[in-house]
Short mmCIF file of C-alpha atoms and ligand atoms in Angstrom, two decimals:
data_model
loop_
_atom_site.label_atom_id
_atom_site.label_comp_id
_atom_site.label_asym_id
_atom_site.label_seq_id
_atom_site.Cartn_x
_atom_site.Cartn_y
_atom_site.Cartn_z
CA MET X 1 3.15 37.87 27.58
CA SER X 2 5.26 35.50 29.62
CA VAL X 3 3.75 32.04 29.57
CA LEU X 4 5.36 28.81 30.74
CA PRO X 5 6.72 26.96 27.67
CA ARG X 6 4.76 23.71 27.28
CA HIS X 7 7.84 21.62 26.47
CA LEU X 8 9.24 22.17 29.97
CA LEU X 9 6.40 20.09 31.43
CA PRO X 10 6.36 16.27 31.56
CA ASP X 11 5.00 14.47 28.48
CA THR X 12 1.56 13.63 29.90
CA ALA X 13 0.90 17.08 31.42
CA GLU X 14 -2.54 18.45 30.57
CA VAL X 15 -4.89 21.12 31.81
CA ALA X 16 -8.13 19.73 33.25
CA ASP X 17 -11.57 21.32 32.81
CA ASP X 18 -11.20 23.04 36.18
CA GLY X 19 -7.98 24.68 34.94
CA TRP X 20 -5.61 22.63 37.13
CA LEU X 21 -2.54 20.88 35.80
CA THR X 22 -2.72 17.10 35.62
CA ILE X 23 0.23 14.75 35.15
CA GLY X 24 -0.27 11.07 34.41
CA GLY X 25 -3.99 11.72 34.70
CA CYS X 26 -3.63 12.95 38.31
CA SER X 27 -4.56 16.48 39.34
CA VAL X 28 -1.68 18.28 41.02
CA ARG X 29 -4.22 19.69 43.47
CA ASP X 30 -5.22 16.17 44.58
CA LEU X 31 -1.59 15.03 44.75
CA ALA X 32 -0.68 17.95 47.01
CA ALA X 33 -3.73 17.27 49.19
CA GLU X 34 -2.83 13.60 49.54
CA PHE X 35 0.96 13.77 49.90
CA GLY X 36 1.57 17.33 51.14
CA THR X 37 4.21 19.75 49.90
CA PRO X 38 7.01 20.01 48.96
CA LEU X 39 6.44 17.06 46.66
CA PHE X 40 8.27 15.58 43.67
CA VAL X 41 5.85 14.35 41.01
CA TYR X 42 7.40 12.09 38.35
CA ASP X 43 5.60 11.21 35.12
CA GLU X 44 6.17 7.47 34.74
CA GLU X 45 5.24 7.39 31.03
CA HIS X 46 7.77 10.14 30.37
CA LEU X 47 10.51 8.22 32.23
CA ARG X 48 9.76 5.04 30.34
CA ALA X 49 9.64 6.82 26.99
CA ARG X 50 13.09 8.37 27.56
CA CYS X 51 14.60 5.04 28.63
CA ARG X 52 13.18 3.39 25.50
CA GLU X 53 14.45 6.22 23.33
CA ALA X 54 17.97 5.77 24.72
CA VAL X 55 17.87 2.01 24.19
CA GLU X 56 16.55 2.53 20.66
CA ALA X 57 19.24 5.10 19.86
CA PHE X 58 22.21 3.09 21.14
CA GLY X 59 21.07 -0.52 21.05
CA HIS X 60 20.08 -2.95 23.78
CA GLY X 61 22.74 -3.29 26.46
CA ASN X 62 24.56 -0.12 25.44
CA ALA X 63 22.58 2.51 27.37
CA TYR X 64 23.46 2.89 31.04
CA TYR X 65 21.20 5.05 33.20
CA ALA X 66 23.47 7.33 35.28
CA SER X 67 21.73 6.68 38.57
CA LYS X 68 23.22 9.62 40.44
CA ALA X 69 20.76 11.90 38.63
CA PHE X 70 17.88 10.33 40.57
CA LEU X 71 17.92 6.97 42.30
CA CYS X 72 15.45 4.96 44.31
CA ARG X 73 14.45 1.35 43.90
CA ALA X 74 11.43 2.15 41.72
CA MET X 75 13.62 4.16 39.35
CA ALA X 76 16.33 1.50 39.19
CA ARG X 77 13.71 -1.13 38.35
CA LEU X 78 12.00 1.07 35.79
CA ALA X 79 15.24 1.80 33.92
CA TYR X 80 16.23 -1.86 33.97
CA ASP X 81 12.76 -3.01 32.86
CA GLU X 82 12.98 -0.65 29.90
CA GLY X 83 16.25 -2.21 28.78
CA MET X 84 18.84 0.08 30.34
CA LYS X 85 21.79 -0.96 32.46
CA LEU X 86 22.81 1.09 35.50
CA ASP X 87 25.80 3.34 36.06
CA VAL X 88 26.55 3.58 39.79
CA ALA X 89 29.32 5.69 41.30
CA THR X 90 29.44 4.51 44.91
CA GLY X 91 28.84 1.47 47.06
CA GLY X 92 25.60 3.12 48.18
CA GLU X 93 24.27 3.49 44.64
CA LEU X 94 25.27 -0.11 43.91
CA HIS X 95 23.46 -1.22 47.07
CA VAL X 96 20.23 0.53 46.05
CA ALA X 97 20.42 -0.94 42.53
CA ILE X 98 21.00 -4.45 43.83
CA SER X 99 18.27 -4.17 46.44
CA ALA X 100 15.91 -3.09 43.67
CA GLY X 101 16.55 -6.44 42.03
CA VAL X 102 18.75 -5.14 39.22
CA PRO X 103 21.31 -7.88 38.48
CA SER X 104 24.79 -6.71 39.40
CA SER X 105 25.95 -7.87 35.97
CA ALA X 106 23.84 -4.97 34.61
CA CYS X 107 25.67 -2.43 36.82
CA ALA X 108 28.86 -0.54 36.03
CA LEU X 109 30.88 1.01 38.85
CA HIS X 110 32.36 4.49 38.49
CA GLY X 111 34.18 6.91 40.75
CA ASN X 112 37.46 8.83 40.88
CA ASN X 113 38.26 7.55 44.37
CA LYS X 114 36.66 4.16 44.82
CA SER X 115 37.47 2.72 48.21
CA VAL X 116 38.88 -0.74 48.73
CA ALA X 117 35.49 -1.69 50.21
CA GLU X 118 33.65 -0.45 47.09
CA LEU X 119 36.00 -2.31 44.77
CA ARG X 120 35.68 -5.45 46.87
CA MET X 121 31.88 -5.15 46.72
CA ALA X 122 31.97 -4.72 42.93
CA ILE X 123 34.26 -7.71 42.42
CA GLU X 124 32.35 -9.93 44.86
CA HIS X 125 29.06 -9.06 43.20
CA ARG X 126 30.58 -9.50 39.74
CA VAL X 127 29.37 -6.17 38.37
CA GLY X 128 29.26 -5.91 34.58
CA HIS X 129 32.36 -3.74 34.57
CA ILE X 130 34.38 -1.35 36.68
CA VAL X 131 35.46 1.90 35.08
CA VAL X 132 38.99 2.30 36.42
CA ASP X 133 39.97 5.90 37.04
CA SER X 134 43.59 5.91 38.25
CA PHE X 135 46.85 4.00 38.72
CA ASP X 136 46.13 3.88 42.46
CA GLU X 137 42.89 2.10 41.69
CA LEU X 138 44.75 -0.51 39.62
CA ASP X 139 46.99 -0.99 42.70
CA ARG X 140 43.92 -1.47 44.90
CA ILE X 141 42.49 -4.06 42.51
CA ASP X 142 45.86 -5.87 42.44
CA ALA X 143 45.83 -6.05 46.23
CA LEU X 144 42.25 -7.35 46.32
CA MET X 145 42.93 -9.96 43.67
CA ALA X 146 45.93 -11.14 45.69
CA GLU X 147 43.38 -11.95 48.41
CA ALA X 148 41.28 -13.83 45.85
CA VAL X 149 38.10 -11.87 46.59
CA GLY X 150 36.41 -12.91 43.36
CA PRO X 151 36.73 -13.49 39.63
CA THR X 152 38.90 -11.22 37.48
CA PRO X 153 36.88 -8.03 36.95
CA LYS X 154 36.14 -6.68 33.51
CA VAL X 155 37.35 -3.10 33.38
CA LEU X 156 37.16 -0.03 31.19
CA LEU X 157 39.73 2.73 31.60
CA ARG X 158 38.42 6.26 31.98
CA ILE X 159 40.30 8.56 29.64
CA THR X 160 40.38 12.34 29.91
CA PRO X 161 40.25 13.28 26.24
CA GLY X 162 41.06 16.99 26.60
CA VAL X 163 37.73 18.05 25.08
CA GLU X 164 35.98 21.13 26.45
CA ALA X 165 32.32 20.48 27.15
CA HIS X 166 31.17 24.13 27.16
CA THR X 167 29.23 23.80 30.39
CA HIS X 168 29.59 24.92 34.01
CA GLU X 169 33.12 24.51 35.39
CA PHE X 170 31.93 22.23 38.24
CA ILE X 171 30.45 19.74 35.79
CA SER X 172 33.13 19.87 33.08
CA THR X 173 35.14 16.68 33.35
CA GLY X 174 36.86 16.05 30.03
CA GLN X 175 39.52 18.78 30.16
CA ASP X 176 43.16 18.01 31.05
CA ASP X 177 42.92 19.76 34.43
CA SER X 178 40.52 17.25 35.99
CA LYS X 179 40.43 14.90 38.95
CA PHE X 180 38.92 12.26 36.69
CA GLY X 181 40.58 9.65 34.53
CA PHE X 182 43.88 9.07 32.72
CA ASN X 183 45.09 12.06 30.71
CA LEU X 184 45.49 11.46 27.04
CA ALA X 185 47.80 14.41 26.49
CA ASN X 186 50.53 13.48 28.97
CA GLY X 187 50.73 9.79 28.05
CA ASP X 188 49.02 8.43 31.18
CA ALA X 189 46.23 6.96 29.06
CA HIS X 190 48.72 4.94 27.02
CA ARG X 191 50.57 3.79 30.10
CA ALA X 192 47.30 2.71 31.74
CA VAL X 193 46.26 0.67 28.70
CA GLU X 194 49.66 -1.03 28.60
CA ARG X 195 49.50 -1.86 32.30
CA ALA X 196 45.93 -3.14 32.16
CA ARG X 197 46.63 -5.26 29.09
CA ARG X 198 49.61 -6.91 30.81
CA SER X 199 47.79 -7.41 34.10
CA SER X 200 46.24 -10.74 35.03
CA ASN X 201 44.16 -9.00 37.71
CA VAL X 202 41.88 -7.15 35.32
CA GLU X 203 40.34 -7.98 31.97
CA LEU X 204 40.53 -4.83 29.88
CA VAL X 205 37.38 -4.71 27.75
CA GLY X 206 37.20 -1.09 26.72
CA LEU X 207 37.73 2.61 27.15
CA HIS X 208 35.52 5.30 28.60
CA CYS X 209 35.19 9.06 28.62
CA HIS X 210 32.67 11.55 30.00
CA ILE X 211 33.24 15.15 29.00
CA GLY X 212 30.78 16.82 31.35
CA SER X 213 27.17 17.38 32.18
CA ASN X 214 24.35 19.53 30.79
CA VAL X 215 26.13 19.87 27.45
CA PHE X 216 24.03 21.54 24.74
CA VAL X 217 26.54 21.51 21.91
CA ALA X 218 26.15 18.24 20.04
CA SER X 219 29.48 18.75 18.28
CA SER X 220 31.32 18.45 21.62
CA PHE X 221 30.16 14.83 21.76
CA GLY X 222 31.22 14.26 18.15
CA LYS X 223 34.64 15.67 19.00
CA ALA X 224 35.02 13.42 22.05
CA ALA X 225 33.92 10.40 20.02
CA GLU X 226 36.58 11.19 17.39
CA VAL X 227 39.37 11.64 19.91
CA MET X 228 38.42 8.45 21.73
CA ALA X 229 37.95 6.41 18.57
CA SER X 230 41.39 7.33 17.23
CA PHE X 231 43.03 6.60 20.57
CA ALA X 232 41.19 3.28 20.92
CA ALA X 233 41.72 2.05 17.35
CA PRO X 234 45.12 0.31 17.77
CA PHE X 235 43.97 -1.61 20.87
CA ASP X 236 40.97 -3.25 19.20
CA LEU X 237 38.87 -3.50 22.38
CA PRO X 238 35.22 -4.62 22.33
CA GLU X 239 33.72 -1.58 24.13
CA LEU X 240 33.80 2.17 23.92
CA VAL X 241 31.64 4.09 26.39
CA LEU X 242 31.26 7.80 25.74
CA GLY X 243 29.61 8.87 29.01
CA GLY X 244 26.53 10.96 29.54
CA GLY X 245 26.08 14.68 29.71
CA LEU X 246 23.34 15.48 27.23
CA GLY X 247 21.77 18.75 28.36
CA VAL X 248 18.09 19.58 28.76
CA PRO X 249 16.23 22.90 28.48
CA TYR X 250 15.39 24.30 31.91
CA VAL X 251 14.11 27.74 30.98
CA GLU X 252 12.40 29.57 28.15
CA GLY X 253 14.62 29.87 25.08
CA GLU X 254 16.94 26.93 25.85
CA GLU X 255 17.17 24.08 23.37
CA ALA X 256 19.00 20.78 23.51
CA PRO X 257 19.41 17.82 21.16
CA THR X 258 17.07 14.86 21.84
CA LEU X 259 18.45 11.47 22.86
CA THR X 260 17.82 10.31 19.29
CA GLN X 261 19.76 13.25 17.81
CA TRP X 262 22.56 12.67 20.29
CA GLY X 263 22.66 9.04 19.17
CA ASN X 264 22.93 10.13 15.55
CA VAL X 265 25.84 12.48 16.22
CA ILE X 266 27.73 9.77 18.06
CA ARG X 267 26.92 7.08 15.50
CA ASP X 268 27.99 9.32 12.58
CA ALA X 269 31.28 10.15 14.29
CA CYS X 270 31.97 6.50 15.09
CA ASP X 271 30.97 5.28 11.60
CA ALA X 272 33.22 7.87 9.98
CA LEU X 273 36.14 6.51 11.96
CA GLY X 274 35.30 2.87 11.31
CA VAL X 275 34.68 2.04 14.99
CA THR X 276 33.81 -1.63 15.36
CA SER X 277 33.44 -1.74 19.17
CA ARG X 278 30.06 -1.60 20.88
CA VAL X 279 29.41 2.05 21.64
CA GLY X 280 27.77 2.77 24.99
CA VAL X 281 26.51 5.90 26.73
CA GLU X 282 25.46 6.89 30.25
CA PRO X 283 22.63 9.43 30.14
CA GLY X 284 21.26 10.66 33.48
CA ARG X 285 19.76 14.13 33.27
CA SER X 286 18.28 13.62 29.79
CA ILE X 287 16.32 10.61 31.08
CA VAL X 288 14.85 12.09 34.26
CA ALA X 289 15.10 15.90 34.41
CA ALA X 290 11.98 16.92 32.49
CA SER X 291 9.89 14.02 33.82
CA ALA X 292 9.28 15.73 37.17
CA ILE X 293 8.02 18.89 38.77
CA THR X 294 8.40 20.02 42.36
CA VAL X 295 5.22 21.27 44.01
CA TYR X 296 5.58 23.76 46.85
CA THR X 297 3.17 25.86 48.89
CA LEU X 298 3.66 29.57 48.67
CA GLY X 299 4.08 31.04 52.15
CA THR X 300 5.33 34.48 53.06
CA ILE X 301 5.27 37.12 50.33
CA LYS X 302 7.40 40.13 51.23
CA PRO X 303 7.28 43.15 48.93
CA ILE X 304 10.08 45.66 49.47
CA PRO X 305 9.05 48.77 47.55
CA GLY X 306 11.71 49.90 45.11
CA VAL X 307 13.76 46.75 45.70
CA ARG X 308 11.94 43.51 44.92
CA THR X 309 9.33 41.05 46.18
CA TYR X 310 10.39 37.86 47.93
CA TYR X 311 8.16 34.83 47.47
CA SER X 312 8.96 32.08 50.02
CA VAL X 313 8.09 28.41 49.58
CA ASP X 314 8.15 25.49 52.01
CA GLY X 315 11.32 23.89 50.56
CA GLY X 316 14.44 25.37 49.01
CA MET X 317 18.11 24.52 48.66
CA SER X 318 17.55 21.21 50.51
CA ASP X 319 15.37 19.86 47.69
CA ASN X 320 17.04 21.74 44.84
CA PRO X 321 20.62 22.87 45.44
CA ARG X 322 21.36 23.47 41.75
CA PRO X 323 20.61 27.21 41.72
CA VAL X 324 23.00 27.72 44.64
CA LEU X 325 25.68 25.37 43.28
CA TYR X 326 25.70 26.33 39.62
CA GLY X 327 23.55 29.43 39.38
CA SER X 328 21.07 27.30 37.42
CA GLY X 329 17.84 28.84 36.18
CA TYR X 330 14.33 27.44 36.47
CA GLU X 331 10.80 28.52 35.59
CA SER X 332 7.86 28.74 37.99
CA PHE X 333 4.09 28.50 37.55
CA LEU X 334 0.88 27.97 39.48
CA PRO X 335 -0.60 24.49 38.95
CA ARG X 336 -4.12 26.00 39.24
CA ALA X 337 -3.42 28.07 36.09
CA PRO X 338 -0.31 26.61 34.42
CA PHE X 339 -0.36 28.80 31.32
CA ALA X 340 -1.52 32.06 32.91
CA ASP X 341 0.40 35.18 31.89
CA ARG X 342 3.15 35.79 34.45
CA THR X 343 3.25 39.54 34.95
CA ALA X 344 4.60 39.67 38.52
CA GLU X 345 8.32 39.44 39.14
CA GLY X 346 10.23 38.60 42.25
CA ARG X 347 12.74 36.29 43.86
CA LEU X 348 11.63 32.78 44.74
CA VAL X 349 13.34 31.64 47.92
CA GLY X 350 13.21 28.70 50.30
CA LYS X 351 12.82 28.47 54.07
CA HIS X 352 16.44 27.84 55.03
CA CYS X 353 18.29 30.19 57.33
CA GLU X 354 20.48 31.90 54.81
CA SER X 355 20.10 34.50 52.11
CA GLY X 356 21.77 32.17 49.60
CA ASP X 357 18.73 29.91 49.69
CA VAL X 358 17.40 31.01 46.32
CA LEU X 359 15.42 28.84 43.89
CA LEU X 360 14.76 31.45 41.17
CA ARG X 361 16.65 34.74 41.18
CA ASP X 362 14.18 36.30 38.76
CA ALA X 363 10.91 34.44 39.06
CA LYS X 364 7.86 35.31 37.00
CA LEU X 365 4.45 34.55 38.45
CA PRO X 366 0.84 35.45 37.72
CA ALA X 367 -0.04 38.72 39.45
CA ASP X 368 -2.71 37.04 41.57
CA ALA X 369 -0.27 34.53 43.12
CA THR X 370 -1.13 34.55 46.80
CA VAL X 371 -0.23 33.04 50.15
CA GLY X 372 -1.37 29.41 50.25
CA ASP X 373 -1.21 28.88 46.49
CA LEU X 374 0.51 25.80 45.17
CA LEU X 375 3.56 26.81 43.15
CA ALA X 376 5.61 24.47 40.95
CA THR X 377 9.00 24.39 39.29
CA PRO X 378 9.35 22.12 36.24
CA VAL X 379 12.41 20.10 35.09
CA THR X 380 13.41 19.14 38.63
CA GLY X 381 13.73 15.39 38.07
CA ALA X 382 17.54 15.32 37.95
CA TYR X 383 20.02 16.28 40.66
CA GLY X 384 17.30 17.63 42.96
CA ARG X 385 16.11 14.81 45.21
CA SER X 386 19.48 13.11 44.68
CA MET X 387 21.56 16.12 45.72
CA GLY X 388 19.16 17.15 48.46
CA SER X 389 20.04 17.44 52.12
CA ASN X 390 18.57 17.69 55.58
CA TYR X 391 19.93 21.20 56.11
CA ASN X 392 18.10 22.87 59.00
CA GLN X 393 16.87 19.36 59.90
CA ILE X 394 14.29 19.68 57.19
CA THR X 395 12.53 16.42 56.34
CA ARG X 396 13.12 15.51 52.72
CA PRO X 397 10.09 15.49 50.42
CA PRO X 398 8.36 12.38 49.11
CA VAL X 399 8.41 11.19 45.51
CA VAL X 400 5.32 9.98 43.69
CA PHE X 401 5.22 8.28 40.31
CA VAL X 402 2.00 9.05 38.45
CA ARG X 403 0.57 7.11 35.54
CA ASP X 404 -2.90 6.50 34.06
CA GLY X 405 -4.68 8.26 36.92
CA ASP X 406 -2.77 6.40 39.65
CA ALA X 407 -0.28 7.93 42.06
CA ARG X 408 2.28 5.56 43.54
CA LEU X 409 4.36 6.73 46.50
CA VAL X 410 7.92 5.51 45.87
CA ILE X 411 9.77 7.53 48.53
CA ARG X 412 7.77 8.62 51.56
CA ARG X 413 8.27 11.96 53.28
CA GLU X 414 10.88 11.82 56.00
CA THR X 415 9.63 12.14 59.57
CA PHE X 416 11.17 13.88 62.55
CA ASP X 417 12.09 10.41 63.84
CA ASP X 418 14.02 9.76 60.62
CA LEU X 419 16.12 12.77 61.56
CA LEU X 420 17.13 10.90 64.72
CA ALA X 421 17.58 7.48 63.07
CA THR X 422 21.37 7.76 62.89
CA ASP X 423 21.76 9.95 65.98
CA VAL X 424 22.96 7.53 68.64
CA GLY X 425 24.01 10.20 71.16
C1 PLP Z 1 27.32 12.22 35.91
C2 PLP Z 1 27.81 11.21 34.94
C3 PLP Z 1 26.97 10.77 33.93
C4 PLP Z 1 25.60 11.35 33.68
O1 PLP Z 1 25.62 12.68 33.36
P1 PLP Z 1 24.28 13.41 32.88
O2 PLP Z 1 24.72 14.80 32.63
O3 PLP Z 1 23.32 13.31 34.00
O4 PLP Z 1 23.80 12.72 31.66
C5 PLP Z 1 27.44 9.77 33.10
N1 PLP Z 1 28.67 9.23 33.26
C6 PLP Z 1 29.50 9.63 34.25
C7 PLP Z 1 30.81 8.99 34.38
C8 PLP Z 1 29.10 10.64 35.11
O5 PLP Z 1 29.93 11.05 36.07
#
């Protein structure tokens, strides 16, 4: 038997009397009929529960939602309403957060190559803090402050602690060979702290690290906390932010610590070292990934005897580039029979004009899956919509938030005219 593991579905997922999957009390069949496919369906209760869990685990004001995982105004507002602050990494993310009504004082600006314009925007808007990534960035802030663009910004310094995250190379960020942060090993971190402490253009309030993303090994976080706590101890700064990166299970057999367990590992490590600073974190994926599914329509099915069967859907690498980027795995199921035995095997592909456009290399589906069926992939709430593209001039899918039987459209489907909106030729 190969049945979809229940825990990969959003919290409120149920099977209705007619056999169809419901999320937030809404039938996936009705959602697809109303909004079309491909479609991102987010379980609002699930999102809120994860935000609350993070706030509970780390304390009010210490949990920053890493908005790059999935950002729109509804999501920014939801995270803020549930007590989280927002981690933004570009002027664009800051703009969306501010236009959602999130106070800029609740936003923290990240980025390894912040532009002068982004730094100016952050200082003018008085963001809560800027996480400074390089000596060049300190130079840029000096130049801006010489023009008196705003009040002295509070800053954290991003330190590269030399801790391996045991995740995909593209999303490992804490090792010495990294574009991010000030290296601890070669003395840059010390030099940066000295410079920031002497500077009248920044107010140094803390240190930061982020070892990587989709990390399953809780001890990696404990290790990073230890390294950072010992480095930070002599400076006696009020804040220590240990980044995000908590992994989530995507496929059968994967397991990850919960936000609460993650909080315990970090708290134990910090308590053992006598850390007195506020300890913050920046979870992204662990807040949003499992809250959503993507619903597609199954189109062409091409069996090649002795080779494999290709199942094509009406989206692909433009709504979920993770399989192509990282070789990430996903599960698939039919919303009309979510827990049916999946005895057919094949490759699930999108509609883009390249063979690399693969969603599931080895998909399992019920044997009666047929052209026109709705097909869904769970755990697509993080780094799907946000990393998506218009490749092949495809119009990006809408996003609905479902809760208590109501479906709220929060991002509409793009139109062909949207594709021309920036084309001034
Ligand atoms: C991407 C990122 C995060 C969030 O990572 P997740 O794996 O989504 O939790 C947090 N902090 C920083 C600095 C990041 O770059």
